[in-house]
């Protein structure tokens, strides 16, 4: 830019934009709810539910009801005290209006109304209001019923009294704004259900109900209530696992107004599952409470093993050894939690580290002393892990190359020419026939094809040795190029789109599930980075003369048929191999016309449970799941 041009440019007060009220939320919604995808959409419900849970934590609410209404709106009802409706001394308006229209307005800052709160930042209700097409709040308080409605964050009328009542509580009914959530405003039942169930586990005795009224012929409802809290959470997570010890270890205490609850149990597998929470909020990135749990666990188990004479000379356990096969819930309730960001993914309080370390460490020492049989089982499990780790390290050091490297690069891979991972795609294709069509139809500049023979190994039931010796898995590991398991390095991934492309039938769905299980257990960062996708091949080809249409669902087929004036030919695709290269490209691989579903990981705890239930050894939970969900299954091939 020239000197003259810089001098001529004006930068004055008129260039400073001031966003009033909730305009800032609508302008930058991602700052408040993370994104405007379906993750952000469901976050709206969580914000309102968390406010109701804060009432439960304060001892005033016993039941929270969430309902998806026929029009797609959602209501959250609680039987708490009811949001205050009297005039706020600072604003001169009803306190209810302040809660829903002013950021950082709430009863959680002074410490009088709520000793512990999940919605501490005070933006939840106001943000939901700002991002809703409309919102209506109804309050039952002091013998009267009050209401107020809003449109895109702005009040439509003042708070008004509309009746009398003998109950207390709050009902928030809102419809997300399609101008904000452009990918859609349809709520997923299972996503909401998993959050409510998780909340029920974390709050002993609290009853949470979810009902879906969108289909009048198939109203769906679930109620969650757990009197044993996180003990039942661990039991639920481990229901399909082989256990090292039957009793779930539960340890709890309170220090400096910080409450600590920990439940833990070891299983026979080699996967560690630690799920941490602060004030009922999942902290997937951990924080001081989780760090304290891990470090003290390693310390106590090492001390116990040495004291009981269970170690060989100079033998000790690493943190990795002491956590192998562990399922644990670490929950703290802090009066002043310090989270990183509005999405609250990590706890930062230094005192939480000290308090968790002391309460957990002291009680675990006592438990092991009083339960020597369980203690010995835990030590033996950790020792097996340690000795296997040391043996594997020696084997790696004795050889220049790993077993995966010595087998050579994936021989069946038809690679792409591009070496830019951000532009490259890897299609995992079911069978050689479909692989041939995909290879001929692809754009070789950026699309690589790896055909997989038969059904991939079920890694949920297989040993590590079997996983690492399986040819199909080796081919995928070599093609993706980032290693496997604990050695997986996301920076070395060769493709930022790994696309699962299987037949649109039951067998294809099974292969897809097997692949997702493998990625989740051995390449989880690939899913967390958003690199795993599922292709959507068409179910039908509808043709007459030179006109050809493709239908991807039964409903779409009916809509297409209605556009034909004659009876067209209908071809049901039973496999990708039935499509020629041009058809496969046009319908499933062309970036301009294809539909790809990105695989997302909303809750590690839920994913753990689902994969264990669907793919594990225990048949009973799988049968129960199938029986309870069979009525919702559609488009199954017989």
Coordinates of C-alpha atoms in Angstrom, one line a residue:
X1 CA 0.0 0.0 0.0
X2 CA 1.4 3.4 -0.9
X3 CA 2.2 6.1 1.7
X4 CA -0.3 8.5 0.2
X5 CA -3.1 5.9 0.4
X6 CA -2.4 5.1 4.0
X7 CA -2.6 8.8 4.9
X8 CA -5.9 9.3 3.0
X9 CA -7.6 6.4 4.8
X10 CA -9.8 7.4 7.7
X11 CA -10.2 5.4 10.9
X12 CA -12.6 7.2 13.2
X13 CA -15.1 6.5 15.8
X14 CA -17.8 5.8 13.2
X15 CA -15.8 2.7 12.2
X16 CA -16.3 1.1 15.6
X17 CA -19.3 -1.2 15.7
X18 CA -21.2 -1.4 18.9
X19 CA -23.5 -4.5 19.2
X20 CA -26.3 -3.9 21.6
X21 CA -28.2 -6.4 23.7
X22 CA -27.8 -9.9 22.3
X23 CA -26.7 -8.8 18.8
X24 CA -23.1 -10.0 19.6
X25 CA -24.4 -13.5 20.2
X26 CA -26.2 -13.6 16.9
X27 CA -23.2 -12.1 15.1
X28 CA -20.7 -14.5 16.5
X29 CA -22.7 -17.5 17.8
X30 CA -19.7 -19.9 17.7
X31 CA -18.0 -17.9 20.5
X32 CA -20.9 -18.9 22.8
X33 CA -22.0 -22.4 21.7
X34 CA -18.9 -23.7 19.8
X35 CA -20.5 -23.9 16.4
X36 CA -23.7 -23.5 14.4
X37 CA -23.7 -27.2 13.3
X38 CA -25.9 -29.8 15.1
X39 CA -23.4 -29.8 18.0
X40 CA -24.2 -26.2 18.7
X41 CA -27.9 -26.8 18.1
X42 CA -28.0 -29.5 20.9
X43 CA -25.9 -27.3 23.1
X44 CA -28.9 -24.9 23.4
X45 CA -30.9 -27.7 25.2
X46 CA -27.9 -28.4 27.4
X47 CA -27.7 -24.8 28.5
X48 CA -31.3 -24.7 29.7
X49 CA -31.1 -28.2 31.3
X50 CA -27.9 -27.2 33.1
X51 CA -29.8 -24.3 34.6
X52 CA -32.5 -26.6 35.9
X53 CA -29.8 -29.0 37.2
X54 CA -28.3 -26.1 39.2
X55 CA -31.7 -25.9 40.9
X56 CA -31.3 -29.6 41.8
X57 CA -27.8 -29.0 43.1
X58 CA -29.2 -26.3 45.3
X59 CA -31.8 -28.8 46.7
X60 CA -34.9 -27.4 45.1
X61 CA -35.6 -29.5 42.0
X62 CA -36.3 -33.2 41.8
X63 CA -37.6 -33.7 38.2
X64 CA -36.6 -32.2 34.8
X65 CA -38.6 -33.0 31.7
X66 CA -37.4 -32.3 28.2
X67 CA -39.8 -32.7 25.3
X68 CA -39.4 -32.4 21.5
X69 CA -42.6 -30.8 20.4
X70 CA -44.5 -31.7 17.1
X71 CA -43.3 -28.5 15.5
X72 CA -39.6 -29.2 16.3
X73 CA -39.4 -26.8 19.2
X74 CA -38.1 -28.1 22.6
X75 CA -39.4 -27.5 26.1
X76 CA -37.5 -27.9 29.3
X77 CA -39.6 -28.1 32.5
X78 CA -38.4 -28.3 36.1
X79 CA -40.1 -28.2 39.5
X80 CA -37.5 -25.9 41.1
X81 CA -38.2 -22.5 42.8
X82 CA -39.1 -20.7 39.5
X83 CA -37.0 -17.9 38.1
X84 CA -37.6 -14.6 40.0
X85 CA -40.0 -12.3 38.4
X86 CA -39.9 -9.3 40.7
X87 CA -38.3 -6.0 39.6
X88 CA -34.5 -6.0 39.4
X89 CA -33.1 -2.9 41.3
X90 CA -30.5 -2.2 38.6
X91 CA -32.5 -2.6 35.4
X92 CA -35.9 -1.5 36.6
X93 CA -37.3 -4.5 34.7
X94 CA -38.4 -8.0 35.8
X95 CA -35.5 -10.2 36.8
X96 CA -36.9 -12.8 34.5
X97 CA -36.3 -10.5 31.6
X98 CA -32.8 -9.8 32.7
X99 CA -32.0 -13.6 32.8
X100 CA -33.1 -14.0 29.2
X101 CA -31.9 -10.8 27.6
X102 CA -28.7 -9.7 29.5
X103 CA -25.4 -11.6 29.3
X104 CA -23.9 -12.5 32.6
X105 CA -27.1 -12.0 34.5
X106 CA -28.1 -14.7 36.9
X107 CA -28.2 -15.9 40.5
X108 CA -24.9 -17.7 40.4
X109 CA -22.4 -15.0 40.9
X110 CA -23.0 -13.9 44.5
X111 CA -22.9 -17.4 46.0
X112 CA -26.1 -16.9 47.9
X113 CA -28.6 -18.7 45.6
X114 CA -26.3 -21.4 44.2
X115 CA -23.3 -22.8 46.2
X116 CA -22.4 -24.9 43.2
X117 CA -23.3 -24.3 39.6
X118 CA -22.6 -25.6 36.1
X119 CA -23.9 -22.6 34.3
X120 CA -21.6 -20.3 36.1
X121 CA -20.9 -17.9 33.2
X122 CA -24.5 -16.8 33.3
X123 CA -25.0 -16.6 29.6
X124 CA -27.0 -19.8 29.0
X125 CA -30.6 -18.6 28.9
X126 CA -29.7 -15.3 27.2
X127 CA -27.7 -17.1 24.5
X128 CA -30.5 -19.6 23.8
X129 CA -32.9 -16.8 23.5
X130 CA -30.7 -14.9 21.1
X131 CA -30.3 -17.9 18.9
X132 CA -34.0 -18.9 18.8
X133 CA -36.6 -17.8 16.3
X134 CA -38.9 -17.5 19.3
X135 CA -38.8 -18.4 23.0
X136 CA -41.5 -18.5 25.6
X137 CA -40.8 -18.8 29.4
X138 CA -43.5 -19.7 31.9
X139 CA -42.8 -19.4 35.7
X140 CA -44.8 -20.9 38.5
X141 CA -43.9 -19.0 41.6
X142 CA -45.5 -17.6 44.8
X143 CA -49.0 -19.0 43.8
X144 CA -49.1 -17.3 40.4
X145 CA -48.2 -18.1 36.8
X146 CA -46.1 -15.7 34.8
X147 CA -45.0 -15.6 31.2
X148 CA -42.9 -13.7 28.7
X149 CA -42.2 -14.3 25.0
X150 CA -39.3 -13.2 22.8
X151 CA -38.5 -13.1 19.1
X152 CA -34.8 -13.6 18.1
X153 CA -33.8 -12.3 21.6
X154 CA -36.1 -9.3 21.8
X155 CA -39.1 -9.3 24.1
X156 CA -42.5 -9.2 22.6
X157 CA -44.2 -8.0 25.8
X158 CA -43.4 -7.4 29.4
X159 CA -43.6 -10.2 32.0
X160 CA -47.3 -10.7 32.7
X161 CA -49.3 -12.7 35.3
X162 CA -51.7 -15.1 33.6
X163 CA -53.1 -17.3 36.4
X164 CA -52.8 -18.9 39.7
X165 CA -51.1 -22.2 40.7
X166 CA -50.1 -24.4 43.6
X167 CA -46.8 -25.5 42.1
X168 CA -43.4 -24.0 41.5
X169 CA -40.9 -24.3 38.6
X170 CA -40.0 -23.0 35.2
X171 CA -40.9 -24.0 31.6
X172 CA -38.7 -22.8 28.7
X173 CA -40.0 -23.5 25.2
X174 CA -37.9 -22.4 22.3
X175 CA -37.5 -22.9 18.5
X176 CA -33.9 -22.6 17.2
X177 CA -33.5 -20.0 14.5
X178 CA -32.9 -21.5 11.0
X179 CA -31.1 -18.2 10.1
X180 CA -28.4 -19.2 12.6
X181 CA -28.5 -23.0 12.3
X182 CA -28.4 -23.2 8.5
X183 CA -27.5 -27.0 8.5
X184 CA -30.9 -27.7 10.1
X185 CA -32.8 -27.3 13.3
X186 CA -33.9 -30.9 13.8
X187 CA -33.0 -32.4 17.2
X188 CA -31.6 -35.9 17.4
X189 CA -33.3 -37.9 20.1
X190 CA -30.3 -40.1 21.0
X191 CA -28.0 -37.1 21.4
X192 CA -30.4 -35.5 23.9
X193 CA -31.0 -38.8 25.6
X194 CA -27.3 -39.5 26.2
X195 CA -26.8 -36.1 27.8
X196 CA -29.8 -36.5 30.1
X197 CA -28.7 -40.0 31.1
X198 CA -25.2 -38.7 31.8
X199 CA -26.7 -35.9 34.0
X200 CA -28.8 -38.5 35.9
X201 CA -25.7 -40.6 36.6
X202 CA -24.0 -37.5 38.0
X203 CA -26.8 -36.4 40.2
X204 CA -28.0 -39.1 42.6
X205 CA -31.8 -39.5 42.7
X206 CA -32.5 -36.7 40.2
X207 CA -35.2 -37.7 37.7
X208 CA -34.8 -36.7 34.0
X209 CA -37.4 -37.5 31.4
X210 CA -37.1 -37.1 27.6
X211 CA -40.2 -37.4 25.3
X212 CA -40.4 -37.0 21.5
X213 CA -43.8 -35.9 20.2
X214 CA -42.8 -35.4 16.6
X215 CA -44.4 -38.6 15.4
X216 CA -48.0 -38.8 16.8
X217 CA -48.1 -42.5 16.0
X218 CA -44.8 -43.3 17.7
X219 CA -44.3 -41.2 20.8
X220 CA -40.9 -42.0 22.3
X221 CA -40.0 -41.5 26.0
X222 CA -37.2 -42.4 28.4
X223 CA -36.8 -41.7 32.1
X224 CA -33.4 -41.7 33.8
X225 CA -32.9 -41.9 37.6
X226 CA -30.0 -43.4 39.5
X227 CA -30.0 -43.6 43.3
X228 CA -26.3 -44.8 43.3
X229 CA -25.1 -42.1 41.0
X230 CA -21.7 -42.6 39.4
X231 CA -21.4 -46.1 40.8
X232 CA -24.2 -47.0 38.4
X233 CA -22.4 -45.0 35.7
X234 CA -19.3 -47.2 35.9
X235 CA -21.5 -50.4 36.1
X236 CA -23.3 -49.1 32.9
X237 CA -20.0 -48.5 31.1
X238 CA -18.6 -51.9 32.0
X239 CA -21.8 -53.9 31.4
X240 CA -20.2 -55.7 28.5
X241 CA -16.7 -56.0 29.9
X242 CA -14.8 -58.9 31.7
X243 CA -14.1 -57.6 35.2
X244 CA -10.9 -57.9 37.2
X245 CA -12.8 -57.2 40.4
X246 CA -16.6 -57.2 41.0
X247 CA -17.0 -54.4 43.4
X248 CA -16.9 -50.9 42.1
X249 CA -14.6 -48.7 44.2
X250 CA -16.4 -45.6 45.3
X251 CA -14.5 -42.8 47.1
X252 CA -15.8 -39.4 48.1
X253 CA -15.2 -36.4 50.4
X254 CA -15.4 -32.7 50.8
X255 CA -12.6 -30.2 51.6
X256 CA -12.7 -26.3 51.4
X257 CA -16.2 -26.5 50.0
X258 CA -15.1 -28.7 47.1
X259 CA -16.8 -32.0 46.8
X260 CA -15.1 -35.0 45.2
X261 CA -16.8 -38.2 43.9
X262 CA -14.8 -41.0 42.3
X263 CA -16.0 -44.4 41.1
X264 CA -13.6 -46.9 39.5
X265 CA -13.3 -50.5 38.3
X266 CA -10.7 -52.5 36.3
X267 CA -11.6 -54.6 33.3
X268 CA -9.6 -57.3 31.5
X269 CA -9.1 -55.2 28.3
X270 CA -6.3 -52.8 27.6
X271 CA -8.3 -49.6 27.1
X272 CA -8.4 -46.8 29.7
X273 CA -11.7 -44.9 30.2
X274 CA -11.5 -41.9 32.5
X275 CA -14.4 -39.5 32.2
X276 CA -14.0 -36.4 34.3
X277 CA -16.6 -33.8 35.2
X278 CA -16.7 -30.4 37.0
X279 CA -20.0 -29.2 38.3
X280 CA -21.7 -31.8 36.1
X281 CA -20.0 -30.5 33.0
X282 CA -17.9 -33.0 31.0
X283 CA -14.3 -32.0 30.8
X284 CA -13.0 -34.0 27.8
X285 CA -9.7 -32.3 27.9
X286 CA -9.3 -33.1 31.6
X287 CA -7.7 -30.5 33.8
X288 CA -6.4 -30.3 37.4
X289 CA -8.9 -32.8 38.8
X290 CA -8.1 -35.5 36.3
X291 CA -4.4 -34.8 36.5
X292 CA -4.5 -35.3 40.3
X293 CA -6.4 -38.5 39.9
X294 CA -3.9 -40.0 37.5
X295 CA -0.8 -39.0 39.3
X296 CA -2.1 -40.1 42.7
X297 CA -3.4 -43.4 41.3
X298 CA 0.1 -44.3 40.0
X299 CA 1.7 -43.3 43.3
X300 CA -0.7 -45.2 45.6
X301 CA -0.6 -48.4 43.5
X302 CA 3.2 -48.4 43.4
X303 CA 3.4 -47.9 47.1
X304 CA 0.9 -50.6 47.8
X305 CA 2.7 -53.1 45.4
X306 CA 6.0 -52.5 47.2
X307 CA 4.5 -52.7 50.6
X308 CA 2.8 -56.1 49.8
X309 CA 6.0 -57.5 48.2
X310 CA 4.3 -57.9 44.8
X311 CA 7.1 -56.4 42.7
X312 CA 10.3 -57.9 41.6
X313 CA 13.6 -56.1 42.5
X314 CA 13.6 -52.5 41.0
X315 CA 10.2 -53.1 39.4
X316 CA 7.8 -50.2 39.3
X317 CA 4.7 -49.2 37.3
X318 CA 4.2 -46.3 34.9
X319 CA 1.0 -44.3 34.9
X320 CA 0.1 -46.0 31.6
X321 CA 0.4 -49.4 33.4
X322 CA -1.8 -48.4 36.3
X323 CA -4.5 -47.1 34.1
X324 CA -4.8 -50.0 31.6
X325 CA -8.2 -51.5 31.7
X326 CA -9.5 -48.9 34.1
X327 CA -13.0 -47.3 33.9
X328 CA -13.3 -44.3 36.2
X329 CA -15.6 -41.4 36.7
X330 CA -13.9 -38.4 38.4
X331 CA -16.5 -35.7 39.4
X332 CA -15.9 -32.5 41.4
X333 CA -18.2 -29.8 42.5
X334 CA -16.4 -26.5 42.9
X335 CA -18.0 -23.2 44.1
X336 CA -15.8 -21.2 41.7
X337 CA -14.7 -23.3 38.8
X338 CA -12.3 -21.9 36.3
X339 CA -12.9 -23.4 32.9
X340 CA -11.0 -22.8 29.6
X341 CA -13.5 -21.1 27.3
X342 CA -17.3 -21.0 27.3
X343 CA -17.4 -24.7 26.1
X344 CA -15.7 -25.6 29.4
X345 CA -13.6 -28.5 28.1
X346 CA -10.9 -28.2 30.8
X347 CA -10.8 -27.4 34.5
X348 CA -8.0 -25.0 35.6
X349 CA -8.4 -24.6 39.4
X350 CA -5.1 -25.3 41.2
X351 CA -6.9 -26.2 44.5
X352 CA -8.8 -28.9 42.7
X353 CA -5.5 -30.7 42.1
X354 CA -4.6 -30.6 45.8
X355 CA -8.0 -31.6 47.1
X356 CA -8.6 -34.5 44.7
X357 CA -5.1 -35.8 45.3
X358 CA -5.6 -35.8 49.1
X359 CA -9.1 -37.1 49.3
X360 CA -8.6 -39.7 46.6
X361 CA -5.1 -40.8 47.7
X362 CA -6.0 -41.2 51.3
X363 CA -9.2 -43.2 50.7
X364 CA -7.7 -45.4 48.0
X365 CA -4.8 -46.4 50.3
X366 CA -7.4 -47.3 53.0
X367 CA -9.5 -49.2 50.5
X368 CA -6.6 -51.3 49.3
X369 CA -5.5 -52.1 52.8
X370 CA -9.0 -53.3 53.7
X371 CA -9.5 -55.2 50.4
X372 CA -6.2 -57.0 49.8
X373 CA -7.7 -59.5 47.3
X374 CA -8.9 -56.6 45.1
X375 CA -5.6 -54.8 45.5
X376 CA -3.7 -57.9 44.4
X377 CA -5.8 -58.3 41.3
X378 CA -5.2 -54.6 40.4
X379 CA -1.5 -55.0 40.9
X380 CA -1.3 -58.1 38.8
X381 CA -3.3 -56.4 36.0
X382 CA -0.9 -53.5 36.0
X383 CA 2.2 -55.8 36.1
X384 CA 1.0 -57.6 33.0
X385 CA 0.7 -54.3 31.3
X386 CA 4.1 -53.2 32.4
X387 CA 5.9 -56.4 31.4
X388 CA 4.2 -56.4 28.0
X389 CA 5.2 -52.8 27.5
X390 CA 8.8 -53.5 28.3
X391 CA 8.9 -56.5 26.1
X392 CA 7.4 -54.5 23.2
X393 CA 10.0 -51.8 23.7
X394 CA 12.9 -54.3 23.6
X395 CA 11.4 -55.9 20.4
X396 CA 11.3 -52.5 18.8
X397 CA 14.8 -51.6 19.8
X398 CA 16.1 -55.0 18.4
X399 CA 14.6 -54.3 15.0
X400 CA 15.0 -51.3 12.8
X401 CA 11.5 -51.7 11.4
X402 CA 8.2 -52.4 13.0
X403 CA 6.2 -55.5 12.0
X404 CA 3.9 -53.2 10.0
X405 CA 6.8 -51.7 8.1
X406 CA 8.4 -55.0 7.2
X407 CA 5.3 -56.2 5.3
X408 CA 5.7 -53.4 2.7
X409 CA 3.2 -50.7 1.7
X410 CA -0.4 -51.6 1.2
X411 CA -0.2 -53.6 -2.0
X412 CA -3.9 -53.2 -2.9
X413 CA -3.9 -49.4 -2.5
X414 CA -4.5 -47.3 -5.7
X415 CA -3.0 -44.1 -4.4
X416 CA -3.8 -40.6 -5.6
X417 CA -1.3 -38.3 -7.2
X418 CA -1.7 -35.4 -4.7
X419 CA 0.6 -35.4 -1.7
X420 CA -1.3 -32.7 0.1
X421 CA -3.3 -34.4 2.9
X422 CA -5.8 -31.6 3.1
X423 CA -6.9 -32.3 -0.5
X424 CA -6.4 -36.1 -0.5
X425 CA -9.2 -38.7 0.1
X426 CA -9.0 -42.4 0.9
X427 CA -12.0 -44.5 0.0
X428 CA -12.3 -47.8 1.9
X429 CA -14.4 -49.9 -0.4
X430 CA -16.2 -53.2 0.3
X431 CA -15.0 -55.9 -2.0
X432 CA -12.8 -56.1 -5.1
X433 CA -15.7 -55.6 -7.6
X434 CA -16.7 -52.3 -6.1
X435 CA -13.0 -51.4 -5.7
X436 CA -12.6 -51.9 -9.4
X437 CA -15.5 -49.6 -10.2
X438 CA -14.3 -47.0 -7.7
X439 CA -10.8 -47.1 -9.1
X440 CA -12.0 -46.6 -12.7
X441 CA -14.5 -43.9 -11.7
X442 CA -12.4 -41.8 -9.3
X443 CA -10.5 -38.7 -9.8
X444 CA -7.0 -40.0 -9.5
X445 CA -5.6 -36.6 -8.7
X446 CA -7.0 -36.6 -5.1
X447 CA -8.9 -39.9 -4.6
X448 CA -7.2 -43.1 -3.4
X449 CA -8.9 -46.4 -3.3
X450 CA -8.3 -49.3 -0.9
X451 CA -10.6 -52.4 -1.4
X452 CA -11.2 -54.5 1.7
X453 CA -11.8 -58.2 1.4
X454 CA -14.7 -59.6 3.4
X455 CA -15.6 -58.4 6.9
X456 CA -12.9 -56.6 8.8
X457 CA -11.7 -58.1 12.1
X458 CA -13.9 -57.2 15.1
X459 CA -11.3 -55.5 17.2
X460 CA -13.6 -55.3 20.2
X461 CA -13.2 -59.0 20.7
X462 CA -9.6 -59.5 19.3
X463 CA -6.3 -59.3 21.1
X464 CA -3.7 -56.7 20.2
X465 CA -1.6 -59.4 18.5
X466 CA -4.5 -60.5 16.3
X467 CA -5.2 -56.9 15.4
X468 CA -1.6 -56.2 14.4
X469 CA -1.4 -59.3 12.3
X470 CA -4.6 -58.9 10.4
X471 CA -4.0 -58.1 6.7
X472 CA -6.9 -55.8 6.1
X473 CA -6.0 -53.7 9.2
X474 CA -2.3 -53.6 8.2
X475 CA -3.3 -52.3 4.8
X476 CA -5.4 -49.5 6.4
X477 CA -2.6 -48.6 8.8
X478 CA 0.0 -48.5 6.1
X479 CA -2.3 -46.5 3.7
X480 CA -3.3 -43.9 6.4
X481 CA 0.4 -43.6 7.4
X482 CA 0.1 -42.4 11.0
X483 CA 0.7 -45.5 13.0
X484 CA -1.8 -47.3 15.3
X485 CA -2.9 -47.2 18.9
X486 CA -0.7 -45.2 21.4
X487 CA 1.8 -44.5 18.6
X488 CA -0.8 -42.9 16.3
X489 CA 0.3 -39.5 15.2
X490 CA -2.4 -37.3 13.6
X491 CA 0.3 -35.1 12.0
X492 CA 1.3 -38.0 9.8
X493 CA -2.1 -38.8 8.3
X494 CA -1.9 -38.9 4.5
X495 CA -5.6 -38.2 3.9
X496 CA -7.9 -35.7 5.6
X497 CA -10.9 -37.6 4.3
X498 CA -11.0 -41.3 5.0
X499 CA -14.3 -42.4 3.5
X500 CA -16.1 -45.6 4.4
X501 CA -18.0 -46.7 1.2
X502 CA -20.0 -49.9 1.8
X503 CA -23.1 -51.4 0.3
X504 CA -26.5 -50.0 1.3
X505 CA -27.6 -53.2 3.0
X506 CA -27.3 -54.9 6.4
X507 CA -23.9 -56.5 5.5
X508 CA -22.6 -53.1 4.5
X509 CA -23.9 -51.5 7.7
X510 CA -22.1 -54.3 9.7
X511 CA -18.8 -53.7 7.8
X512 CA -19.2 -50.0 8.4
X513 CA -19.6 -50.6 12.2
X514 CA -16.6 -52.9 12.2
X515 CA -14.5 -50.1 10.6
X516 CA -15.8 -47.5 13.0
X517 CA -15.0 -49.7 15.9
X518 CA -11.4 -50.1 14.6
X519 CA -11.0 -46.4 14.1
X520 CA -12.4 -45.6 17.5
X521 CA -10.3 -48.1 19.4
X522 CA -7.0 -47.7 17.5
X523 CA -7.1 -44.3 15.7
X524 CA -9.5 -42.2 17.8
X525 CA -7.7 -38.9 16.9
X526 CA -8.7 -39.5 13.3
X527 CA -12.4 -39.3 14.3
X528 CA -11.8 -36.4 16.8
X529 CA -10.1 -34.4 14.0
X530 CA -13.2 -34.9 11.7
X531 CA -11.3 -37.0 9.1
X532 CA -13.7 -40.0 9.0
X533 CA -16.7 -39.9 6.6
X534 CA -19.4 -42.3 5.5
X535 CA -20.4 -42.3 1.8
X536 CA -24.0 -42.4 0.8
X537 CA -24.6 -44.6 -2.3
X538 CA -28.1 -44.5 -3.8
X539 CA -30.6 -47.2 -3.1
X540 CA -32.5 -47.0 -6.5
X541 CA -31.9 -46.1 -10.1
X542 CA -35.1 -44.8 -11.8
X543 CA -35.0 -44.5 -15.5
X544 CA -37.2 -44.1 -18.6
X545 CA -35.8 -43.5 -22.1
X546 CA -32.9 -41.1 -21.6
X547 CA -34.0 -39.8 -18.2
X548 CA -32.2 -41.2 -15.2
X549 CA -32.8 -40.3 -11.5
X550 CA -31.2 -41.7 -8.3
X551 CA -33.0 -42.2 -5.0
X552 CA -31.2 -42.3 -1.7
X553 CA -34.2 -43.3 0.5
X554 CA -37.6 -44.8 0.2
X555 CA -39.2 -41.3 0.6
X556 CA -37.0 -39.9 -2.2
X557 CA -38.0 -42.8 -4.4
X558 CA -41.7 -42.0 -4.0
X559 CA -41.1 -38.3 -4.7
X560 CA -39.2 -39.1 -7.9
X561 CA -41.8 -41.6 -9.1
X562 CA -44.5 -38.9 -8.8
X563 CA -42.6 -36.8 -11.3
X564 CA -42.8 -39.5 -14.1
X565 CA -45.9 -39.5 -16.3
X566 CA -45.2 -43.1 -17.3
X567 CA -44.1 -46.2 -15.4
X568 CA -40.3 -46.1 -15.2
X569 CA -37.8 -48.8 -14.7
X570 CA -36.7 -49.2 -11.1
X571 CA -33.4 -50.8 -10.2
X572 CA -32.6 -51.6 -6.6
X573 CA -28.9 -51.5 -6.0
X574 CA -27.9 -54.4 -3.7
X575 CA -24.2 -53.6 -3.9
X576 CA -21.7 -51.0 -5.1
X577 CA -20.4 -53.6 -7.6
X578 CA -23.7 -53.3 -9.6
X579 CA -22.9 -49.7 -10.5
X580 CA -20.5 -49.0 -13.4
X581 CA -17.6 -46.5 -12.9
X582 CA -19.5 -43.5 -14.3
X583 CA -22.6 -44.2 -12.0
X584 CA -20.4 -44.6 -8.9
X585 CA -18.6 -41.4 -9.6
X586 CA -21.8 -39.4 -10.4
X587 CA -23.8 -40.7 -7.4
X588 CA -21.2 -41.3 -4.6
X589 CA -17.8 -39.9 -5.4
X590 CA -18.1 -36.6 -7.3
X591 CA -17.6 -33.8 -4.7
X592 CA -20.2 -31.7 -6.7
X593 CA -23.0 -34.2 -6.3
X594 CA -22.1 -36.7 -3.5
X595 CA -23.3 -36.8 0.1
X596 CA -20.8 -37.5 2.8
X597 CA -21.6 -37.9 6.4
X598 CA -18.9 -36.8 8.8
X599 CA -18.4 -39.1 11.8
X600 CA -18.4 -37.0 15.0
X601 CA -17.6 -37.9 18.6
X602 CA -19.9 -36.0 21.0
X603 CA -19.4 -38.1 24.1
X604 CA -16.5 -40.6 24.7
X605 CA -18.5 -42.2 27.5
X606 CA -21.5 -42.9 25.2
X607 CA -19.2 -44.1 22.3
X608 CA -17.4 -46.5 24.7
X609 CA -20.7 -48.0 25.8
X610 CA -22.2 -48.3 22.3
X611 CA -19.2 -50.0 20.8
X612 CA -18.8 -52.4 23.7
X613 CA -22.5 -53.2 23.6
X614 CA -22.7 -53.7 19.8
X615 CA -19.4 -55.4 19.2
X616 CA -18.5 -57.0 22.6
X617 CA -18.8 -60.5 24.0
X618 CA -21.8 -59.9 26.2
X619 CA -25.0 -60.7 24.3
X620 CA -27.6 -59.6 26.9
X621 CA -27.1 -55.8 26.5
X622 CA -27.1 -56.1 22.7
X623 CA -30.3 -58.0 22.7
X624 CA -31.9 -55.5 25.0
X625 CA -30.8 -52.6 22.7
X626 CA -32.2 -54.4 19.6
X627 CA -35.5 -55.2 21.3
X628 CA -36.0 -51.6 22.5
X629 CA -35.0 -50.0 19.2
X630 CA -36.4 -52.4 16.7
X631 CA -39.5 -50.3 16.1
X632 CA -37.3 -47.4 15.0
X633 CA -35.4 -49.4 12.3
X634 CA -36.1 -48.6 8.7
X635 CA -35.0 -49.8 5.3
X636 CA -33.6 -53.1 6.4
X637 CA -33.0 -55.7 3.8
X638 CA -34.4 -59.1 4.5

